[in-house]
GROMACS .gro file of C-alpha atoms in nm:
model
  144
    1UNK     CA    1  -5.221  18.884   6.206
    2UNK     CA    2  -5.100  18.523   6.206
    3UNK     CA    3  -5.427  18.394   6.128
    4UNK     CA    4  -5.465  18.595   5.831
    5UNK     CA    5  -5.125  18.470   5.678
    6UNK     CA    6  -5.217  18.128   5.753
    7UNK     CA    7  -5.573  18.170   5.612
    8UNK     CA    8  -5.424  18.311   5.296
    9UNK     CA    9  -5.163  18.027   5.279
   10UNK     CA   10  -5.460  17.753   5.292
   11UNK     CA   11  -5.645  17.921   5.010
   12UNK     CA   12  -5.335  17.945   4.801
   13UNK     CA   13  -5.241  17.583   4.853
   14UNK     CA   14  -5.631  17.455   4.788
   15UNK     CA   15  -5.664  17.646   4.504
   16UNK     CA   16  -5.361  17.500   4.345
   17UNK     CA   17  -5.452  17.160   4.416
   18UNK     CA   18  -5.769  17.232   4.297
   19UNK     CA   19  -5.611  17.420   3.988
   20UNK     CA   20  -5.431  17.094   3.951
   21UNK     CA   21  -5.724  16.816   3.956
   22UNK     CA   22  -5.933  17.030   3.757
   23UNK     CA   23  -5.669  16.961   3.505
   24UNK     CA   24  -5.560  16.619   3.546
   25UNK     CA   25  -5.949  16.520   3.509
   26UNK     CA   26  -6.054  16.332   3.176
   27UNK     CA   27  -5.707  16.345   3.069
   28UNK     CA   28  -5.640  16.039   2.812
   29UNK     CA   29  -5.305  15.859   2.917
   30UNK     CA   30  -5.085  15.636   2.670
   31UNK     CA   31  -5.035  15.280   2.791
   32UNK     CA   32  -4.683  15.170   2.904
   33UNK     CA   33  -4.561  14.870   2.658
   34UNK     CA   34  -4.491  14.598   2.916
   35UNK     CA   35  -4.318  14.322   2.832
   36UNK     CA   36  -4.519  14.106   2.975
   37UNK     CA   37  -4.868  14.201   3.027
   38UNK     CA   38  -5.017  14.127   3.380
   39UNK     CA   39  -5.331  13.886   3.417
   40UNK     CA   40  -5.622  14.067   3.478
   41UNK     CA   41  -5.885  14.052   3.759
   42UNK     CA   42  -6.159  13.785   3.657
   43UNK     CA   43  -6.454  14.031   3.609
   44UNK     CA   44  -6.228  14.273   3.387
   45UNK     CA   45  -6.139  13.931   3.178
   46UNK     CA   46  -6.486  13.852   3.146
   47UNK     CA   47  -6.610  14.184   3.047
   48UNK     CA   48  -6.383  14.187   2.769
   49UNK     CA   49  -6.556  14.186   2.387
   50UNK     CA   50  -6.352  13.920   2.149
   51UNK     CA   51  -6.536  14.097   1.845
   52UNK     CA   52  -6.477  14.452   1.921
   53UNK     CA   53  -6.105  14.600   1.847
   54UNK     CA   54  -6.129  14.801   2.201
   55UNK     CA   55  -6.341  14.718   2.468
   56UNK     CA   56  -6.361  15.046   2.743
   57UNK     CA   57  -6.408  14.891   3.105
   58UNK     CA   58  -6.512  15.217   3.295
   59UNK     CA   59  -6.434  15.133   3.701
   60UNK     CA   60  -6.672  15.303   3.917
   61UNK     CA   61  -6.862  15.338   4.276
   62UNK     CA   62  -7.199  15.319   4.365
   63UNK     CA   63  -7.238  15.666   4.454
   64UNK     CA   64  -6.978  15.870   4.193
   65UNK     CA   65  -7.166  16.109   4.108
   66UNK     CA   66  -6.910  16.152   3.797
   67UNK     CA   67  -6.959  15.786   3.722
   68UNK     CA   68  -7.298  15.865   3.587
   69UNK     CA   69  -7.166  16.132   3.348
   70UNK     CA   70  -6.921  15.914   3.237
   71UNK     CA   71  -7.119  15.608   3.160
   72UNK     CA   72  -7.364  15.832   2.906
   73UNK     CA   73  -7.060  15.980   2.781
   74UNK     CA   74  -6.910  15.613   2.682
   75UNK     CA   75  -7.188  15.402   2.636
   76UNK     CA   76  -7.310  15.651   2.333
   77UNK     CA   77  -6.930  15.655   2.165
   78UNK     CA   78  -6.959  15.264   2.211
   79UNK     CA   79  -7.296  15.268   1.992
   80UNK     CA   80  -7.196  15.522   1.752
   81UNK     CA   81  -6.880  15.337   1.701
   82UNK     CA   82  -6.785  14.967   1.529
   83UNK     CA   83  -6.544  14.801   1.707
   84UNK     CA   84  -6.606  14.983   2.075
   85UNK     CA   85  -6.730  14.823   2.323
   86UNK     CA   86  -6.812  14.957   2.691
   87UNK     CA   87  -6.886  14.804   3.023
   88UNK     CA   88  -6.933  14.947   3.363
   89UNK     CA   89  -6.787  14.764   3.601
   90UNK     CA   90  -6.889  14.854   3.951
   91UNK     CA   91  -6.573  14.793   4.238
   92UNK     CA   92  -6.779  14.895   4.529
   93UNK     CA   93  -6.812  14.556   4.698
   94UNK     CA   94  -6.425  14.482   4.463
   95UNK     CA   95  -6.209  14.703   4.586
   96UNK     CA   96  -5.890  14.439   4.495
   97UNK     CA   97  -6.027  14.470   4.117
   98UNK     CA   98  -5.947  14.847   4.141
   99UNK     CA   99  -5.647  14.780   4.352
  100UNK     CA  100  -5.472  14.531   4.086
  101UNK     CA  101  -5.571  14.773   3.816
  102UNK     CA  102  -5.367  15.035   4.015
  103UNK     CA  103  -5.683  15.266   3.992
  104UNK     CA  104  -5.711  15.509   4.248
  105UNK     CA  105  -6.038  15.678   4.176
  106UNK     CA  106  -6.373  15.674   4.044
  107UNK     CA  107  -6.426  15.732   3.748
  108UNK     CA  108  -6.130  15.580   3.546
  109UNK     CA  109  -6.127  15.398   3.208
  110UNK     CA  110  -5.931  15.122   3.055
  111UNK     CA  111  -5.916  15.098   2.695
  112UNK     CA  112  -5.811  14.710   2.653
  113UNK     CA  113  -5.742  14.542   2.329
  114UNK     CA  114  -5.945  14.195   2.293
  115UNK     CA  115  -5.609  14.017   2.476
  116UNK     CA  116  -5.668  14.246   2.742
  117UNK     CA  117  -5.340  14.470   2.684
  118UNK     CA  118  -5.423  14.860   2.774
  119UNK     CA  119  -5.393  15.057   2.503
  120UNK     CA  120  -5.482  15.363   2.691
  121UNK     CA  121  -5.665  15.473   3.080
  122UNK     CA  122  -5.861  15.792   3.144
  123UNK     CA  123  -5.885  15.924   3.511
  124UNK     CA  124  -6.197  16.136   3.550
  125UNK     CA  125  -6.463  16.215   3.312
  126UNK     CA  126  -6.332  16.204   2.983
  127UNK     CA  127  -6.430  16.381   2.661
  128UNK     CA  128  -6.569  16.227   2.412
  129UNK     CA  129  -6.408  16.365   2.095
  130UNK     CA  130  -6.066  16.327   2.198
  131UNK     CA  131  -6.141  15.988   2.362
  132UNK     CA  132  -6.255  15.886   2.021
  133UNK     CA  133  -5.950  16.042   1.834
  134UNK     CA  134  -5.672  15.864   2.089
  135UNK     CA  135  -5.877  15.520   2.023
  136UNK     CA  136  -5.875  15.597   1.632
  137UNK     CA  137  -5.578  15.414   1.546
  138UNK     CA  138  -5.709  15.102   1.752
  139UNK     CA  139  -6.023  15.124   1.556
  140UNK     CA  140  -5.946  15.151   1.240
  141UNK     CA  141  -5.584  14.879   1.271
  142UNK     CA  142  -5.849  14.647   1.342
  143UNK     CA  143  -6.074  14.656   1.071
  144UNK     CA  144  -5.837  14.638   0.741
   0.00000   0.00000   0.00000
């Protein structure tokens, strides 16, 4: 009889952590201000777009599966949209890039200003539309 109450006590707790990714993923969080903003990892810097008002650096792995998703998902707002930009930066062989950004998994994406301030970060895969609405204000601030 134990073993059932246990049993029944994992699949409660898994399916409430489940429950709970499920809806953390793709959600679009606000940027702290910071007073100061910290220097970014070189290949972040460099992937940066002076021109475009946002540039979206989208950290994955070599094998995230979600990474893939995520990259079709981004790289087609970036061409539909002026001012977006979007690189993939892969931290497989980097993992202190991902560590300095304070990103924990695969996929997550930084919107960064052309100074390289975050405006915004997305854990998982994000959606497109409301992506695009949060980064509206950056868009359109930039070209009046």
């Amino acid at each position: 009889m134990t073993g059932v109450w246990v049993l029944l006590a994992t699949l409660v707790v898994a399916t409430a952590a489940g429950l709970v990714l499920h809806a953390r993923n793709g959600r679009i969080r606000a940027a702290k201000p910071a007073a100061r903003p910290r220097p970014l990892p070189a290949p972040v810097a460099e992937a940066l777009d002076p021109e475009s008002a946002v540039t979206l650096v989208q950290i994955s792995t070599t094998f995230c599966t979600p990474c893939r998703h995520t990259r079709a998902i981004l790289s087609s707002l970036a061409e539909k949209t002026d001012g977006l930009h979007h690189v993939d930066l892969d931290v497989t062989e980097r993992p202190e890039v991902a560590q300095a950004l304070s990103v924990l998994s695969t996929p997550t994406t930084l919107a960064l200003d052309p100074e390289g301030r975050e405006l915004l970060r997305v854990g998982g895969v994000p959606k497109g539309p409301e992506l695009l609405e949060a980064l509206r204000p950056h868009l359109t601030a930039a070209s009046h």
